[in-house]
Amino acid sequence: MTTTAPPVTAYLPQSAFGHAVVQRLARPQDVVLPVDKGLVSAVVPYADRLVLIADPDRTGLREDLDALSFTRALPSLGMELTPTELRCGPLVIPGRTACYGCYERRRRQHGYRPLPEGLGPLPQGYAHHHVVLGAGLVSMALDLLERRSLPAASATGAADPAPGESTDDPGRGLGGQVWALDLVSGSTSCSSTVAVDRCPTCSARYAHRRDGLPALAGLLPRRQPRQAVV
């Protein structure tokens, strides 16, 4: 009988709420790396998927998560707590779905205005039930990720279609789920993100820029030409 090792999740908490949720979710095999002072991709160890839980409008952190996700071809998920809403997503699968950058652009197209640059968000107050609800949303998203029969996706382009999946579907490979829980009314919603044309993060035409080897080579000292000895 063959056994499959459980997936390793790299949890990246920011804020007191993020740390509280991760404390509830993390299992012995998982990695917990606080990112209160920023996300440095080089210090993130091996993992099968990435989860960031942070204050709202932490655009820099979300962009860093996108970059790490597509460079390593790892699924990623972010969750935010606002005064009136818990928002989990998008569930990003490189080569299959839109990235967070596309989601942010779509939100702005529909009138969303984040905090001005230089004005950091205030710490969010939360109660125990907010932590439980947040952990439930993340668990649901990760469970969906495990149950989806997805072929291996690489950072060099879109994955092949799954068995029975139509290649004529214009929405194939587009849209990552975003779950929202209204903390005032208690209503829930789920929507999908449509990729923005020519997105530098998730568009296949820019895949060569996401290859980690050129970036690594750029950090190495240049080889000096050898001088001929006369």
Tab-separated table of C-alpha atoms in Angstrom:
chain	number	residue	atom	x	y	z
A	1	MET	CA	0.000	0.000	0.000
A	2	THR	CA	1.365	3.385	-0.972
A	3	THR	CA	0.863	6.432	1.182
A	4	THR	CA	1.017	10.049	0.125
A	5	ALA	CA	2.677	12.553	2.400
A	6	PRO	CA	0.393	15.428	3.368
A	7	PRO	CA	1.110	18.671	1.514
A	8	VAL	CA	3.353	21.231	3.161
A	9	THR	CA	1.844	24.695	3.496
A	10	ALA	CA	3.989	27.773	4.006
A	11	TYR	CA	1.920	30.134	6.153
A	12	LEU	CA	2.945	33.781	5.933
A	13	PRO	CA	1.124	35.701	8.686
A	14	GLN	CA	1.103	39.483	9.078
A	15	SER	CA	-0.784	41.258	11.869
A	16	ALA	CA	-2.166	39.848	15.109
A	17	PHE	CA	-5.169	38.427	13.257
A	18	GLY	CA	-2.939	36.644	10.750
A	19	HIS	CA	-0.874	35.055	13.503
A	20	ALA	CA	-4.011	33.926	15.357
A	21	VAL	CA	-5.452	32.241	12.264
A	22	VAL	CA	-2.170	30.545	11.377
A	23	GLN	CA	-1.798	29.252	14.930
A	24	ARG	CA	-5.133	27.511	14.438
A	25	LEU	CA	-4.299	26.135	10.987
A	26	ALA	CA	-0.637	25.109	11.029
A	27	ARG	CA	0.139	21.398	11.242
A	28	PRO	CA	3.442	19.789	12.289
A	29	GLN	CA	4.722	19.504	8.707
A	30	ASP	CA	3.830	23.094	7.800
A	31	VAL	CA	6.105	26.130	7.775
A	32	VAL	CA	5.238	29.385	9.569
A	33	LEU	CA	7.196	32.447	8.457
A	34	PRO	CA	6.014	35.820	9.827
A	35	VAL	CA	6.077	38.617	7.235
A	36	ASP	CA	5.244	41.583	9.460
A	37	LYS	CA	8.438	43.265	8.238
A	38	GLY	CA	8.104	42.123	4.635
A	39	LEU	CA	8.267	39.007	2.492
A	40	VAL	CA	11.724	37.917	1.328
A	41	SER	CA	11.304	35.048	-1.115
A	42	ALA	CA	14.824	33.720	-0.541
A	43	VAL	CA	14.036	32.769	3.069
A	44	VAL	CA	10.808	30.901	2.260
A	45	PRO	CA	11.674	27.178	2.485
A	46	TYR	CA	10.214	24.330	0.479
A	47	ALA	CA	6.424	24.101	0.464
A	48	ASP	CA	3.626	22.790	-1.745
A	49	ARG	CA	1.462	25.912	-1.437
A	50	LEU	CA	1.639	29.411	0.025
A	51	VAL	CA	-0.894	31.144	2.287
A	52	LEU	CA	-0.657	34.817	3.262
A	53	ILE	CA	-2.986	36.254	5.921
A	54	ALA	CA	-2.672	40.004	6.326
A	55	ASP	CA	-4.319	43.354	6.882
A	56	PRO	CA	-6.214	44.795	3.888
A	57	ASP	CA	-4.474	46.814	1.171
A	58	ARG	CA	-1.087	45.250	1.782
A	59	THR	CA	-0.452	45.499	-1.946
A	60	GLY	CA	3.301	45.098	-1.644
A	61	LEU	CA	2.959	41.829	0.253
A	62	ARG	CA	0.403	40.507	-2.217
A	63	GLU	CA	2.619	41.407	-5.173
A	64	ASP	CA	5.565	39.660	-3.516
A	65	LEU	CA	3.347	36.608	-2.970
A	66	ASP	CA	2.381	36.650	-6.652
A	67	ALA	CA	6.025	36.832	-7.704
A	68	LEU	CA	7.015	33.953	-5.414
A	69	SER	CA	4.032	31.872	-6.508
A	70	PHE	CA	4.776	32.201	-10.227
A	71	THR	CA	8.554	31.921	-9.910
A	72	ARG	CA	8.260	28.618	-8.030
A	73	ALA	CA	5.057	27.499	-9.799
A	74	LEU	CA	3.272	27.075	-6.453
A	75	PRO	CA	-0.423	27.649	-5.713
A	76	SER	CA	-1.005	30.613	-3.435
A	77	LEU	CA	-3.834	32.116	-1.429
A	78	GLY	CA	-4.291	35.342	0.473
A	79	MET	CA	-6.843	36.369	3.084
A	80	GLU	CA	-7.643	39.830	4.449
A	81	LEU	CA	-9.744	41.093	7.330
A	82	THR	CA	-11.491	44.442	6.868
A	83	PRO	CA	-13.825	46.152	9.358
A	84	THR	CA	-16.851	44.658	7.579
A	85	GLU	CA	-15.593	41.688	5.582
A	86	LEU	CA	-13.428	38.599	5.514
A	87	ARG	CA	-12.051	38.138	2.018
A	88	CYS	CA	-10.224	34.957	1.009
A	89	GLY	CA	-8.647	34.738	-2.412
A	90	PRO	CA	-8.014	34.666	-5.186
A	91	LEU	CA	-6.875	31.067	-5.184
A	92	VAL	CA	-3.975	31.394	-7.610
A	93	ILE	CA	-2.645	28.406	-9.544
A	94	PRO	CA	0.178	29.441	-11.899
A	95	GLY	CA	-0.557	28.443	-15.466
A	96	ARG	CA	-4.270	28.007	-14.717
A	97	THR	CA	-5.695	31.114	-13.085
A	98	ALA	CA	-5.405	34.860	-12.902
A	99	CYS	CA	-3.037	36.379	-10.358
A	100	TYR	CA	-3.756	38.765	-7.502
A	101	GLY	CA	-2.551	41.662	-9.650
A	102	CYS	CA	-5.374	40.970	-12.124
A	103	TYR	CA	-7.856	40.771	-9.252
A	104	GLU	CA	-6.678	44.141	-7.929
A	105	ARG	CA	-7.003	45.765	-11.358
A	106	ARG	CA	-10.525	44.382	-11.806
A	107	ARG	CA	-11.541	45.734	-8.385
A	108	ARG	CA	-10.291	49.181	-9.309
A	109	GLN	CA	-12.204	49.005	-12.567
A	110	HIS	CA	-15.339	48.478	-10.481
A	111	GLY	CA	-14.667	51.470	-8.259
A	112	TYR	CA	-12.595	50.080	-5.385
A	113	ARG	CA	-10.110	52.577	-3.995
A	114	PRO	CA	-7.331	51.286	-1.707
A	115	LEU	CA	-5.634	53.362	0.948
A	116	PRO	CA	-3.351	56.111	-0.420
A	117	GLU	CA	0.329	55.246	-0.694
A	118	GLY	CA	2.248	56.043	2.458
A	119	LEU	CA	-0.818	55.693	4.660
A	120	GLY	CA	-0.569	52.359	6.393
A	121	PRO	CA	-3.753	50.561	7.431
A	122	LEU	CA	-4.705	50.613	11.086
A	123	PRO	CA	-4.514	47.307	12.992
A	124	GLN	CA	-7.796	45.455	12.642
A	125	GLY	CA	-9.719	44.539	15.769
A	126	TYR	CA	-11.087	41.012	15.780
A	127	ALA	CA	-12.870	38.506	17.978
A	128	HIS	CA	-12.404	34.776	18.455
A	129	HIS	CA	-15.189	33.936	16.010
A	130	HIS	CA	-13.430	35.978	13.308
A	131	VAL	CA	-10.382	33.744	13.734
A	132	VAL	CA	-12.536	30.611	13.495
A	133	LEU	CA	-14.306	31.900	10.379
A	134	GLY	CA	-11.040	32.929	8.763
A	135	ALA	CA	-9.477	29.543	9.428
A	136	GLY	CA	-12.565	27.907	7.954
A	137	LEU	CA	-12.317	29.920	4.736
A	138	VAL	CA	-8.648	29.058	4.287
A	139	SER	CA	-9.295	25.371	5.046
A	140	MET	CA	-12.104	25.307	2.490
A	141	ALA	CA	-9.878	26.832	-0.187
A	142	LEU	CA	-7.015	24.424	0.504
A	143	ASP	CA	-9.415	21.485	0.516
A	144	LEU	CA	-10.700	22.583	-2.880
A	145	LEU	CA	-7.115	22.806	-4.102
A	146	GLU	CA	-6.402	19.247	-2.956
A	147	ARG	CA	-9.587	17.831	-4.496
A	148	ARG	CA	-9.157	19.451	-7.888
A	149	SER	CA	-7.690	17.013	-10.370
A	150	LEU	CA	-5.303	19.470	-11.979
A	151	PRO	CA	-2.429	18.429	-14.209
A	152	ALA	CA	0.954	19.760	-13.242
A	153	ALA	CA	1.185	23.421	-14.137
A	154	SER	CA	4.505	25.051	-14.821
A	155	ALA	CA	5.605	28.651	-14.718
A	156	THR	CA	6.376	28.500	-18.443
A	157	GLY	CA	2.787	28.482	-19.629
A	158	ALA	CA	-0.718	27.129	-19.232
A	159	ALA	CA	-1.233	23.537	-18.249
A	160	ASP	CA	-2.735	20.929	-20.538
A	161	PRO	CA	-6.508	20.499	-20.278
A	162	ALA	CA	-7.793	18.027	-17.754
A	163	PRO	CA	-9.587	14.905	-19.040
A	164	GLY	CA	-13.000	15.883	-20.345
A	165	GLU	CA	-12.197	19.586	-20.251
A	166	SER	CA	-12.999	21.503	-23.404
A	167	THR	CA	-10.134	23.424	-24.987
A	168	ASP	CA	-12.671	25.709	-26.689
A	169	ASP	CA	-13.758	27.263	-23.422
A	170	PRO	CA	-12.657	30.908	-23.569
A	171	GLY	CA	-12.579	31.040	-19.792
A	172	ARG	CA	-10.317	28.026	-19.387
A	173	GLY	CA	-7.349	28.845	-17.196
A	174	LEU	CA	-8.861	32.194	-16.174
A	175	GLY	CA	-10.272	33.176	-12.840
A	176	GLY	CA	-9.340	32.244	-9.297
A	177	GLN	CA	-12.057	31.904	-6.693
A	178	VAL	CA	-12.542	34.721	-4.178
A	179	TRP	CA	-14.717	33.983	-1.146
A	180	ALA	CA	-16.150	36.848	0.900
A	181	LEU	CA	-18.001	36.808	4.212
A	182	ASP	CA	-19.941	39.940	5.147
A	183	LEU	CA	-19.385	40.408	8.879
A	184	VAL	CA	-22.436	42.668	9.182
A	185	SER	CA	-25.126	40.663	7.407
A	186	GLY	CA	-23.497	37.236	7.606
A	187	SER	CA	-23.947	36.675	3.868
A	188	THR	CA	-21.331	34.849	1.823
A	189	SER	CA	-20.347	35.113	-1.813
A	190	CYS	CA	-17.944	33.502	-4.250
A	191	SER	CA	-16.690	35.119	-7.433
A	192	SER	CA	-14.000	34.478	-10.020
A	193	THR	CA	-11.225	36.690	-11.309
A	194	VAL	CA	-10.737	37.172	-15.032
A	195	ALA	CA	-7.157	37.724	-16.116
A	196	VAL	CA	-6.158	41.108	-17.502
A	197	ASP	CA	-4.770	41.030	-21.030
A	198	ARG	CA	-0.969	41.089	-21.178
A	199	CYS	CA	-0.559	40.846	-17.433
A	200	PRO	CA	3.209	40.761	-16.733
A	201	THR	CA	2.679	38.250	-13.905
A	202	CYS	CA	0.304	35.575	-15.182
A	203	SER	CA	0.233	36.011	-18.967
A	204	ALA	CA	2.009	33.162	-20.756
A	205	ARG	CA	3.719	35.596	-23.106
A	206	TYR	CA	5.857	36.846	-20.203
A	207	ALA	CA	6.655	33.402	-18.818
A	208	HIS	CA	10.343	33.659	-19.731
A	209	ARG	CA	10.674	36.582	-17.333
A	210	ARG	CA	9.510	34.394	-14.452
A	211	ASP	CA	12.266	31.810	-14.893
A	212	GLY	CA	14.213	31.820	-11.663
A	213	LEU	CA	17.562	30.895	-13.253
A	214	PRO	CA	18.224	34.241	-15.000
A	215	ALA	CA	17.416	36.053	-11.769
A	216	LEU	CA	19.850	33.814	-9.890
A	217	ALA	CA	22.504	34.296	-12.555
A	218	GLY	CA	22.162	38.043	-12.185
A	219	LEU	CA	23.225	37.770	-8.546
A	220	LEU	CA	26.439	35.928	-9.354
A	221	PRO	CA	29.686	37.791	-10.091
A	222	ARG	CA	30.460	38.165	-13.750
A	223	ARG	CA	33.265	36.061	-15.149
A	224	GLN	CA	36.213	38.217	-16.161
A	225	PRO	CA	37.786	37.514	-19.566
A	226	ARG	CA	41.154	35.840	-19.334
A	227	GLN	CA	44.125	37.860	-20.511
A	228	ALA	CA	46.549	36.256	-22.878
A	229	VAL	CA	50.050	35.869	-21.453
A	230	VAL	CA	52.739	37.057	-23.844
